[in-house]
Short mmCIF file of C-alpha atoms in Angstrom, two decimals:
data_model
loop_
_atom_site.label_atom_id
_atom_site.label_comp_id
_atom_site.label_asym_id
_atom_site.label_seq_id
_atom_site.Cartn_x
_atom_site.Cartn_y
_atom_site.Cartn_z
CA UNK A 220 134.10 210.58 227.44
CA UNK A 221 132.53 211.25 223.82
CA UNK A 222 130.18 213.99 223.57
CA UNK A 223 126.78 210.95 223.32
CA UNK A 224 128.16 209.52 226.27
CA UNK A 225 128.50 212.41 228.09
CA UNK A 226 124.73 213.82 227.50
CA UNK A 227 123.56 209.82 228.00
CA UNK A 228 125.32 209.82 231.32
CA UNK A 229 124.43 213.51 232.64
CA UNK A 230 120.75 213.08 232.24
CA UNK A 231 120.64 209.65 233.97
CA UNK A 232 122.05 211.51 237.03
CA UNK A 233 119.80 214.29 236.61
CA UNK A 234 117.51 211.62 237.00
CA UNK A 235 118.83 210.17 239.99
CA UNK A 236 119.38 213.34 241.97
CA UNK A 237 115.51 213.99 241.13
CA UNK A 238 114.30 210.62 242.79
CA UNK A 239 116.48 211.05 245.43
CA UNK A 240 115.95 214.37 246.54
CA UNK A 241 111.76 213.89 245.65
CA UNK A 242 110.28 213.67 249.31
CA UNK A 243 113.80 213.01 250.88
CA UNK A 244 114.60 213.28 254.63
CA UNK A 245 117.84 214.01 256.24
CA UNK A 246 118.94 211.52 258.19
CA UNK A 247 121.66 211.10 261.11
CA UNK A 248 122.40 206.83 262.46
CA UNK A 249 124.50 207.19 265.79
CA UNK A 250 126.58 204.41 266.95
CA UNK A 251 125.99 201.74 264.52
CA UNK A 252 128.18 198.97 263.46
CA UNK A 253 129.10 199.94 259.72
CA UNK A 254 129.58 197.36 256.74
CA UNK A 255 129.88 200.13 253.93
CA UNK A 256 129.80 197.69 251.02
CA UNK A 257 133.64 198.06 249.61
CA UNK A 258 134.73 195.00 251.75
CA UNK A 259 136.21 197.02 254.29
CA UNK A 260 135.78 195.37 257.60
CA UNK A 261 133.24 196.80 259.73
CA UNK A 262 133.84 199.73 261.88
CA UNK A 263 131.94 199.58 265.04
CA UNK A 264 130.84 202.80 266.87
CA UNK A 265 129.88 204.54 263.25
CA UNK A 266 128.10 208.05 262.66
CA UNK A 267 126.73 208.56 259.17
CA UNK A 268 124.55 211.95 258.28
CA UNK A 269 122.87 212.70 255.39
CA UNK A 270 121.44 215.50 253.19
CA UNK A 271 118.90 215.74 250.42
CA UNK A 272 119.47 211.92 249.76
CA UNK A 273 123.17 212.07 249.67
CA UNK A 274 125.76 210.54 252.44
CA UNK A 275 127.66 214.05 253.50
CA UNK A 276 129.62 212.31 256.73
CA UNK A 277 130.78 209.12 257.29
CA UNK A 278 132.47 209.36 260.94
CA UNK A 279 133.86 207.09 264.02
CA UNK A 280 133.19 210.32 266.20
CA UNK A 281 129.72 211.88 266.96
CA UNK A 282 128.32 213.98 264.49
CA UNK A 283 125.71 216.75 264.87
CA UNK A 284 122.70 216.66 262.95
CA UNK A 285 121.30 218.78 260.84
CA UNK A 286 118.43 220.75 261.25
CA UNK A 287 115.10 219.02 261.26
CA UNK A 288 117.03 215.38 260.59
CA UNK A 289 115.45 211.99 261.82
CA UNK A 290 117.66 210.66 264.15
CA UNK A 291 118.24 206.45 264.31
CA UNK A 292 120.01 205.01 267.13
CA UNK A 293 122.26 202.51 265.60
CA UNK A 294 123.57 200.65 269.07
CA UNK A 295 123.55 196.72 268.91
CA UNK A 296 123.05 197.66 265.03
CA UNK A 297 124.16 196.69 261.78
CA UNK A 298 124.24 199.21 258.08
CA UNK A 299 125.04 197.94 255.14
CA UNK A 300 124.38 199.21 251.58
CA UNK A 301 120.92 198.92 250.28
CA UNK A 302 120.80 195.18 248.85
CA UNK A 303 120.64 194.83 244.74
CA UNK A 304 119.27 192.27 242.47
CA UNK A 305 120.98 192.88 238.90
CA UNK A 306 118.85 190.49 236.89
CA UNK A 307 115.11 190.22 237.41
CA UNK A 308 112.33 189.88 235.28
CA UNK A 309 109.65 191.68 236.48
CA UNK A 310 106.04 190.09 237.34
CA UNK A 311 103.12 191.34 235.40
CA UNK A 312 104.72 192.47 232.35
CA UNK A 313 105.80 189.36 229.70
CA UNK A 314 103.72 186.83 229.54
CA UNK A 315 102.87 183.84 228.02
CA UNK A 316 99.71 183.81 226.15
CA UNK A 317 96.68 181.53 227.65
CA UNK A 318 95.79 178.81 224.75
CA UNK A 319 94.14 179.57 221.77
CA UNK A 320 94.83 183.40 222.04
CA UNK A 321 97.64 184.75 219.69
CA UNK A 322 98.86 188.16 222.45
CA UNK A 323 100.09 188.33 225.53
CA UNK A 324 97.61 189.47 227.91
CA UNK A 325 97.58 193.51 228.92
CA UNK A 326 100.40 193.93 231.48
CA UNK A 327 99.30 193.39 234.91
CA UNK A 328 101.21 197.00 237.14
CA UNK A 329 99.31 196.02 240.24
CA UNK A 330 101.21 193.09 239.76
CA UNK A 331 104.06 194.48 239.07
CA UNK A 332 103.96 197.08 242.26
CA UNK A 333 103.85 194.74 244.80
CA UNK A 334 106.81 192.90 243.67
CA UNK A 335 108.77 196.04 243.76
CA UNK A 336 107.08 196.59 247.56
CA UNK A 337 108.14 193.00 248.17
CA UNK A 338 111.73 194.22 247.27
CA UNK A 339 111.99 196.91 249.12
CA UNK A 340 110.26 194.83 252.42
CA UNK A 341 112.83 192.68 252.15
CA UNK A 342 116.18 195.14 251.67
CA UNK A 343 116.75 195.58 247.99
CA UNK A 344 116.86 199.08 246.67
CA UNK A 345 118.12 198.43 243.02
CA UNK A 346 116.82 196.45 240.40
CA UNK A 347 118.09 195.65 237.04
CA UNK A 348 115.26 194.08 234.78
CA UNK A 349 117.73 191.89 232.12
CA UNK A 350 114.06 191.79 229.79
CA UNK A 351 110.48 192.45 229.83
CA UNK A 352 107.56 194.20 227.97
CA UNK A 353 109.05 197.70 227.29
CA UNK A 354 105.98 199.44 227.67
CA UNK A 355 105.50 197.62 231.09
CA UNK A 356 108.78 197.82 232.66
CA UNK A 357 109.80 201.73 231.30
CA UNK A 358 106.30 202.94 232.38
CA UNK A 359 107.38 201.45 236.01
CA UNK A 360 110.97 203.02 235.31
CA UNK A 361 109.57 206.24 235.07
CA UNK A 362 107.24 206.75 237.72
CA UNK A 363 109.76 205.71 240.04
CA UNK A 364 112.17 208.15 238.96
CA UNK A 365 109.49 210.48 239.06
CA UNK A 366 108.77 209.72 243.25
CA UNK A 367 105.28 208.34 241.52
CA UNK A 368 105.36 205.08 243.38
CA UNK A 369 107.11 203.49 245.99
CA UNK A 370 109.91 201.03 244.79
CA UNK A 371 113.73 200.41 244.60
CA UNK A 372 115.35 201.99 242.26
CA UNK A 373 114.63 200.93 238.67
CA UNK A 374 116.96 199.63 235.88
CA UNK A 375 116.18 198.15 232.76
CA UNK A 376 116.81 196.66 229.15
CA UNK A 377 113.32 197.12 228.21
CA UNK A 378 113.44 194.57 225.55
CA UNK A 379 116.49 192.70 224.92
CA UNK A 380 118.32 192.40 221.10
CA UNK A 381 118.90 188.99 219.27
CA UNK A 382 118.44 186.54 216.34
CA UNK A 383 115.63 185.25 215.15
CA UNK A 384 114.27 181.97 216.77
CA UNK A 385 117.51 182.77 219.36
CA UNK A 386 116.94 182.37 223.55
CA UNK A 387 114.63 185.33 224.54
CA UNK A 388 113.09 185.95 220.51
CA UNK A 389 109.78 186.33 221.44
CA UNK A 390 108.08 189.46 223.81
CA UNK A 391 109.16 192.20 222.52
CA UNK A 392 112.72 191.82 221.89
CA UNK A 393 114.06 193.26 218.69
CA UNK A 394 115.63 190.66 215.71
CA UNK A 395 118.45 191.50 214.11
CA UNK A 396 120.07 189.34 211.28
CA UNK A 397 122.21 191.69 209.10
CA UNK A 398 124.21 195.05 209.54
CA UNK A 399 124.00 197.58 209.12
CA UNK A 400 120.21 196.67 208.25
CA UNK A 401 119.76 196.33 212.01
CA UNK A 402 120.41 200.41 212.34
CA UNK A 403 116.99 201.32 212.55
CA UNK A 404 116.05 198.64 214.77
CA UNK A 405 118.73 199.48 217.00
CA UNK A 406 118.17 202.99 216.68
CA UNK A 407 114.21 202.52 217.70
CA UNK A 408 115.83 200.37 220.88
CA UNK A 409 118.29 202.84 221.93
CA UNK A 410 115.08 205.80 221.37
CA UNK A 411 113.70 204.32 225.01
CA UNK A 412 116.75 204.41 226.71
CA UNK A 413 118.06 201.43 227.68
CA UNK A 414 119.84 201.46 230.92
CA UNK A 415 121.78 198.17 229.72
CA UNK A 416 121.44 196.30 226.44
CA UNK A 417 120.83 192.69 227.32
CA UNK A 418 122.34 190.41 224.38
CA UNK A 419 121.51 187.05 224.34
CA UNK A 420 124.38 184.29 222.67
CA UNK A 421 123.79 180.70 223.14
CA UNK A 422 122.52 178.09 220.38
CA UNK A 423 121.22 175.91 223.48
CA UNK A 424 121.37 172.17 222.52
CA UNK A 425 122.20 171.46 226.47
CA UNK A 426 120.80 169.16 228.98
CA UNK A 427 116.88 168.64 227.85
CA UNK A 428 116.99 172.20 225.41
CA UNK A 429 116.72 172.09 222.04
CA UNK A 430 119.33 173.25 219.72
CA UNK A 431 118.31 176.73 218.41
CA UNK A 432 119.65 179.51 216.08
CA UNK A 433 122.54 181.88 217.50
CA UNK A 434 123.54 185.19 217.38
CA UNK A 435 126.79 185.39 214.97
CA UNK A 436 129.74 186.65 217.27
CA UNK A 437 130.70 189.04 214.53
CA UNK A 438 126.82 190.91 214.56
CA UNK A 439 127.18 191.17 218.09
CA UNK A 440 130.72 192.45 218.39
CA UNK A 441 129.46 195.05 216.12
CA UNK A 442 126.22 195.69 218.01
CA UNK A 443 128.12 195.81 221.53
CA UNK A 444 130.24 198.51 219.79
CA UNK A 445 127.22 200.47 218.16
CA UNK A 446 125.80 200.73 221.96
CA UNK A 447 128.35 201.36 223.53
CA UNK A 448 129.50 204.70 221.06
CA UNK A 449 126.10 205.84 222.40
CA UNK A 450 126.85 205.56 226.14
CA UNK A 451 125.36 202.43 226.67
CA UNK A 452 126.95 199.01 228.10
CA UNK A 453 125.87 195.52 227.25
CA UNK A 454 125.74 192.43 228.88
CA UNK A 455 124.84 189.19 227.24
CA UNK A 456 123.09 186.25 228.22
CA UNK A 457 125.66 182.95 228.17
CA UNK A 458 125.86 179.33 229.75
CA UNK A 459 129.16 177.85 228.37
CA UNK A 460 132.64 178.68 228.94
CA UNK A 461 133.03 178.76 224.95
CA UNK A 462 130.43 181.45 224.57
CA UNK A 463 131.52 183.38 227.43
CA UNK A 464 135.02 183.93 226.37
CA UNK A 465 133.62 184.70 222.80
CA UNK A 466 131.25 187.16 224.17
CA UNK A 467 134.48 188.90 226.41
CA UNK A 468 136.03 189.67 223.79
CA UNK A 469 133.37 190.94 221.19
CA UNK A 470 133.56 193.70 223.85
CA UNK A 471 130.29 193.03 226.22
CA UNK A 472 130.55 194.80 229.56
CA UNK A 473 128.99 191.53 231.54
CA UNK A 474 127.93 188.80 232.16
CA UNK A 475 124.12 187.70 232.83
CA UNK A 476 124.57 184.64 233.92
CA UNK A 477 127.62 182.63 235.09
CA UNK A 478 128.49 179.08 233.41
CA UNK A 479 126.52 176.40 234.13
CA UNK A 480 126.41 173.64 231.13
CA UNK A 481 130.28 171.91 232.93
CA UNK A 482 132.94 173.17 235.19
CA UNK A 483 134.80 175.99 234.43
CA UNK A 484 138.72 176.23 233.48
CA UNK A 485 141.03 177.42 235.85
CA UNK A 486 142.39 179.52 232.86
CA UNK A 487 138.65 181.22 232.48
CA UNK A 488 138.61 182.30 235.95
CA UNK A 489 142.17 184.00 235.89
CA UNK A 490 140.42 185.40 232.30
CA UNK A 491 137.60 187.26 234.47
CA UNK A 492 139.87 188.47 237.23
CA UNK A 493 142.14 189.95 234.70
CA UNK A 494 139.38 191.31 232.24
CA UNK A 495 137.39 192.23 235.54
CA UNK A 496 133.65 191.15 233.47
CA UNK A 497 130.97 191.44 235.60
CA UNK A 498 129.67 188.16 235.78
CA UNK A 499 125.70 188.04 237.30
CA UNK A 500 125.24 184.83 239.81
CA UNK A 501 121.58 183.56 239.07
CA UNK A 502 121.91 180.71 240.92
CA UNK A 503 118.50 180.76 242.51
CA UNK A 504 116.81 180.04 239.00
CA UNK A 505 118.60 176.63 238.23
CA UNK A 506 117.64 175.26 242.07
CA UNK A 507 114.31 176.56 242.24
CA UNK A 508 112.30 173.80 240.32
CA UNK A 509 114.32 171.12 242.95
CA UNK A 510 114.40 172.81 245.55
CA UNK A 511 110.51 173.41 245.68
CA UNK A 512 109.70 169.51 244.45
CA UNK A 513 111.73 168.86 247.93
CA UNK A 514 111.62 171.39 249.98
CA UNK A 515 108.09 173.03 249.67
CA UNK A 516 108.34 174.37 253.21
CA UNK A 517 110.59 176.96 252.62
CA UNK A 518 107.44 179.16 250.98
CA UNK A 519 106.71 179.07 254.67
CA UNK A 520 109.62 181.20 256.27
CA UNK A 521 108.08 184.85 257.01
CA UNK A 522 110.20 186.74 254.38
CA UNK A 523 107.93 184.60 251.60
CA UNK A 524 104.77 185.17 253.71
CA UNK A 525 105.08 188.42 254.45
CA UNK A 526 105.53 188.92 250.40
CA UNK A 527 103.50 186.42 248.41
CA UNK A 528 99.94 185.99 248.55
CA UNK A 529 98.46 183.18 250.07
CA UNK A 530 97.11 181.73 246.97
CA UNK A 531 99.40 181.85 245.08
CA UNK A 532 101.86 180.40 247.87
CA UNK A 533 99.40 177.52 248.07
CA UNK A 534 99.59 177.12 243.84
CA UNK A 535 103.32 176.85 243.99
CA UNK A 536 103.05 173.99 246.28
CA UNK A 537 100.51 171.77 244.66
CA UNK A 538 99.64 172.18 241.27
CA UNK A 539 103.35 174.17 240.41
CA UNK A 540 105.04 171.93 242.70
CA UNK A 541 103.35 168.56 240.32
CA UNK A 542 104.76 170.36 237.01
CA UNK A 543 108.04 170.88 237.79
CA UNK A 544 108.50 167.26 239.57
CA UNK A 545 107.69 166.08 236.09
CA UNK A 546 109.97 167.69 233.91
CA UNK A 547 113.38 166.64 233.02
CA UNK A 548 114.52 170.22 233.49
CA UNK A 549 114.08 170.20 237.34
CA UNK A 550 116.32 166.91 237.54
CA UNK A 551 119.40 168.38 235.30
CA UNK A 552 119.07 171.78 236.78
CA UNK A 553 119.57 170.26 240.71
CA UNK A 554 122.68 168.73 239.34
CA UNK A 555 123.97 171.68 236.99
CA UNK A 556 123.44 174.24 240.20
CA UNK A 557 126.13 172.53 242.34
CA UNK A 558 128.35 173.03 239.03
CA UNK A 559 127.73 176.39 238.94
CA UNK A 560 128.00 177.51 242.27
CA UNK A 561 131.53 175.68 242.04
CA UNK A 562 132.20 177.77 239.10
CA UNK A 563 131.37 180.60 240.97
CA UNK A 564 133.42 180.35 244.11
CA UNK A 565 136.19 179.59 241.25
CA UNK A 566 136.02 182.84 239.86
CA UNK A 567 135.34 184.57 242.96
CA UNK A 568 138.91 183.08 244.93
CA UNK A 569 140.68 183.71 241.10
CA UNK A 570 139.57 187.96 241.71
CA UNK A 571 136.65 188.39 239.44
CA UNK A 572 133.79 190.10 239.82
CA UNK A 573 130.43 188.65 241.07
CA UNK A 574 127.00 190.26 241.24
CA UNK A 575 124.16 189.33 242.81
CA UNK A 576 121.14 188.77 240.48
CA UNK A 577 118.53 185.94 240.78
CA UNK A 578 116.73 185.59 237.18
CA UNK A 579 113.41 185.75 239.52
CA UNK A 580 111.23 188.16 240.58
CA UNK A 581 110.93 188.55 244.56
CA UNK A 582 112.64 189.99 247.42
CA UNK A 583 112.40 186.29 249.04
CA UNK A 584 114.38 184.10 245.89
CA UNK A 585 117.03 187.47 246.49
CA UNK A 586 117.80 186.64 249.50
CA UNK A 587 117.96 182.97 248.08
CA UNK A 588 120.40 183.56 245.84
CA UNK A 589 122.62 185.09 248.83
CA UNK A 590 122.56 182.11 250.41
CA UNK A 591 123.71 179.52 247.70
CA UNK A 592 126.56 181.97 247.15
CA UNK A 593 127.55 181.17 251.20
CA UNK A 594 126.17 177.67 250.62
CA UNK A 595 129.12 177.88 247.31
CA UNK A 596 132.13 178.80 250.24
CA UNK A 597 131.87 182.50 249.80
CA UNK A 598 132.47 184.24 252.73
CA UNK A 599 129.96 186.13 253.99
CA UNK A 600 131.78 188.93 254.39
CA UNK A 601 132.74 188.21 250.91
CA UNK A 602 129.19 188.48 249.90
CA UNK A 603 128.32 191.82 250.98
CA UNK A 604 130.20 193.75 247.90
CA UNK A 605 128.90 191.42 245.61
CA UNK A 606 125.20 192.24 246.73
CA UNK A 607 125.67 195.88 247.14
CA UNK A 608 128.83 197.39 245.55
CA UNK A 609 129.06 195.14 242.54
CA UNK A 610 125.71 196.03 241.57
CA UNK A 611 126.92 199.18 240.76
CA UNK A 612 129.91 198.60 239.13
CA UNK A 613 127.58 196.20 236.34
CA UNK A 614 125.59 199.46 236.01
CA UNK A 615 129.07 201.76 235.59
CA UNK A 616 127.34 203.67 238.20
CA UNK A 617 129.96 202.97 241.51
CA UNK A 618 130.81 206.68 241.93
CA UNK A 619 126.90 206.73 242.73
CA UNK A 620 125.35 204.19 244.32
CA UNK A 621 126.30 200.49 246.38
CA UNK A 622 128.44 201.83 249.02
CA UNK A 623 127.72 203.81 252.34
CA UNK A 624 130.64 206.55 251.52
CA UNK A 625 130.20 210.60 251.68
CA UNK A 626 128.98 211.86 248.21
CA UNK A 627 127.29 208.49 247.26
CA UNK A 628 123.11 208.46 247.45
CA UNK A 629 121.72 206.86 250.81
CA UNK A 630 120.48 203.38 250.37
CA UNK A 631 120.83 201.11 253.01
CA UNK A 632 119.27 198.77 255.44
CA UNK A 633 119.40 198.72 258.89
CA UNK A 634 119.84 195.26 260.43
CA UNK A 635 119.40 193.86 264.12
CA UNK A 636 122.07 190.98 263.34
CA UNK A 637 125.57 190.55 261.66
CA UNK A 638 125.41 189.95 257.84
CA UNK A 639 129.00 189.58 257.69
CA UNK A 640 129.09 186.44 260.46
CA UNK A 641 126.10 185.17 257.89
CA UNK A 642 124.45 186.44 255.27
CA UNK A 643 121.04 185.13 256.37
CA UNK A 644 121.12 188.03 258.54
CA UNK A 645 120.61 190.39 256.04
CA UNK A 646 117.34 189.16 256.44
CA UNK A 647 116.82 190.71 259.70
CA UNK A 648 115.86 194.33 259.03
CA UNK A 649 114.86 197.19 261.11
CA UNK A 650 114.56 199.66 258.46
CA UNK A 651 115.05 200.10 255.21
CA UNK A 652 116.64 202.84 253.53
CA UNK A 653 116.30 204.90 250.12
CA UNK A 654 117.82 208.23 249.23
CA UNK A 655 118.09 209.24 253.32
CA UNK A 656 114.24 208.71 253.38
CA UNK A 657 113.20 205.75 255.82
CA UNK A 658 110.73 203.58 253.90
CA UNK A 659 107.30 202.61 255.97
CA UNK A 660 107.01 198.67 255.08
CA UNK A 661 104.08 198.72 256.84
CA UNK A 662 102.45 200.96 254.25
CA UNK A 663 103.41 198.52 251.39
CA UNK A 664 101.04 196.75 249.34
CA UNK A 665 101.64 193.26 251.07
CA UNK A 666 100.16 190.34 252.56
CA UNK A 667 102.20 190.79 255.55
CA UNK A 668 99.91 194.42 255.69
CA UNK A 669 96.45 193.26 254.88
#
């Protein structure tokens, strides 16, 4: 490990062990049922204790607990690692300006907050943001580390590094055309501390898009290399199985999104079990616009209650509903989802590595995107890693966080059903947990509370 990376990677734990220890609780489960997230098949009869945030025990025989702990009966229970969505966009920071004004409007952190409470209602205790208004999402970033608000834990690009007039060139990313001209810019980028540079590499010219300009494969080999020297790893945003492989091997560490403009090669899934790329599932996205044009009701199931207003619940099923039945997008994107989540199962049964991330914003389209990857053939079983674990392993973080394992920070959720028989039961949740301290969903700012 080079000096940089070294000093990059010691103060982001530093950071860690601060928001996990900052009002923590030790914490003893008896007799639970334990999915710990590595794939492992569940061990029934489990005793897990833990201590200033951290797992310390991780037993099939009583344990005692320690002084002053909060005990949780875990009979007829399920624990599984806290749940992850590794590529979000976070309400309330970029926007699109109303007409006739030039700016964005002022970032909206009330917003903001009761996404992340909608998160954490619903099971997820790590976020990666793959893109937003720096000074929106970092602020957030911060105070969470800080024990300032209550939230899952925070990860984030900030803004994300392209071409000109490339995918994502607008709110706040920085435009690069030349090296090493691009060193100051970069240099300014890497001053927040990105968690993750997000590239983006794809000249669109697909389904109803417009052709636009790309990022040259040559700039961002040497840009992927430039962050990386300084600790950092990349992923980079992709939707053929041309610009994939090119993007492999420039060197990026993942993949946001998998392919989704034809079917993948048998060859390219072999490719990611061998290169083991992180690949990011964002399935939900694509079948959104279709799946609300036909299926409006599903804003009615409790998890979406529970976290969305009212009115704006009633919005997305009238005048949202109207706009997307209109556009060609919705059409192609119903057809190009069943290609991807084929692609997906591909490179899941070839040995790559899958993460969960939805491209959305809520605990409720998480949860979605669990589902298409069962509705894909995934085991359910199958899916736990890839929304825990995996998570992790994007982040280069799996010696800290995704698994329920002594030494490893205590996130996890405590269910009253079997996530591994079907992953819609990671839905049903007792308690949630972050850094050994039970979270009170009841004191989140929700609808479900109001």
């Amino acid at each position: 490990m080079t000096p940089i990376r070294s000093h990059v990677f010691a103060a982001l734990l530093l950071a860690f062990a601060a928001a996990s220890t900052a009002g923590a609780q030790d914490l003893l489960i008896e007799n639970v049922t334990l999915l710990n997230g590595t794939g492992a098949p569940a061990v029934s009869g489990a005793w897990i204790a833990v201590e200033d945030g951290r797992i310390t025990a991780v037993d099939n025989a009583p344990l005692e607990a320690p002084d002053g702990a909060v005990v949780l009966n875990g009979e007829g229970r399920y624990l599984m690692p806290g749940l992850v969505d590794m590529h979000i966009h976070l309400r309330g920071g970029v926007r699109t300006p109303p007409e006739g004004l030039q700016e964005p409007p002022s970032p909206n952190f009330e917003e903001g907050i009761q996404a992340l409470h909608g998160y954490l209602y619903s099971g997820f205790t790590m976020l990666y943001d793959a893109g937003n208004d720096p000074d929106f999402i970092l602020k957030l970033r911060e105070q969470e580390r800080a024990g300032e608000i209550e939230s899952p834990r925070i990860f984030a690009t900030g803004g994300i590094v392209t071409y000109p007039g490339s995918h994502g060139s607008s709110a706040g990313a920085t435009l690069v055309d030349d090296w090493p001209e691009a060193k100051p810019l970069l240099d300014a980028h890497i001053a927040r501390e990105p968690d993750v540079l997000k590239l983006t590499y794809e000249e669109r010219g697909w389904g109803s898009r417009p052709t636009i300009p790309r990022l040259p494969v040559e700039l961002m080999q040497i840009i992927v290399e430039y962050y990386n020297e300084r600790g950092i790893r990349t992923t980079a945003h992709t939707s053929s199985e041309l610009r994939a492989r090119q993007a492999i091997f420039a060197g990026v560490d993942a993949l946001a999104h998998p392919i989704i403009q034809g079917p993948v090669t048998e060859e390219f899934a072999r490719l990611m079990a061998a290169k083991r790329v992180p690949m990011v599932t964002t399935l939900t996205i694509g079948e959104n616009y279709a799946r609300l044009v036909e299926q409006p009701e599903y804003l009615d199931q409790p998890l979406y209650r529970a976290t969305i207003n009212p009115d704006e619940i009633e919005t997305l099923k009238t005048g949202t509903r109207a706009e997307y039945e209109a556009r060609p997008w919705t059409w192609w994107m119903k057809v190009m989802t069943e290609i991807a989540k084929e692609n997906v199962r591909m490179v899941h049964a070839a040995g790559g590595v899958l993460v969960a991330g939805s491209d959305q914003t809520s605990g409720p389209a998480g949860h979605r995107e669990l589902e298409l990857l069962q509705d894909a053939g995934i085991a359910a079983a199958d899916i736990i890693p890839i929304a825990t674990l995996n998570g992790a392993v994007f982040l280069g973080l799996q010696d800290e966080f995704g698994s329920i394992e002594p030494g490893k920070l205590a996130d996890m959720v405590l269910l009253a059903a079997n996530p591994a028989e079907d992953i819609n039961n990671a839905k049903a949740i007792v308690e949630v947990i972050k850094g050994g301290r039970i979270i009170d969903r009841s004191a989140l700012s929700l609808p479900v509370n109001r």
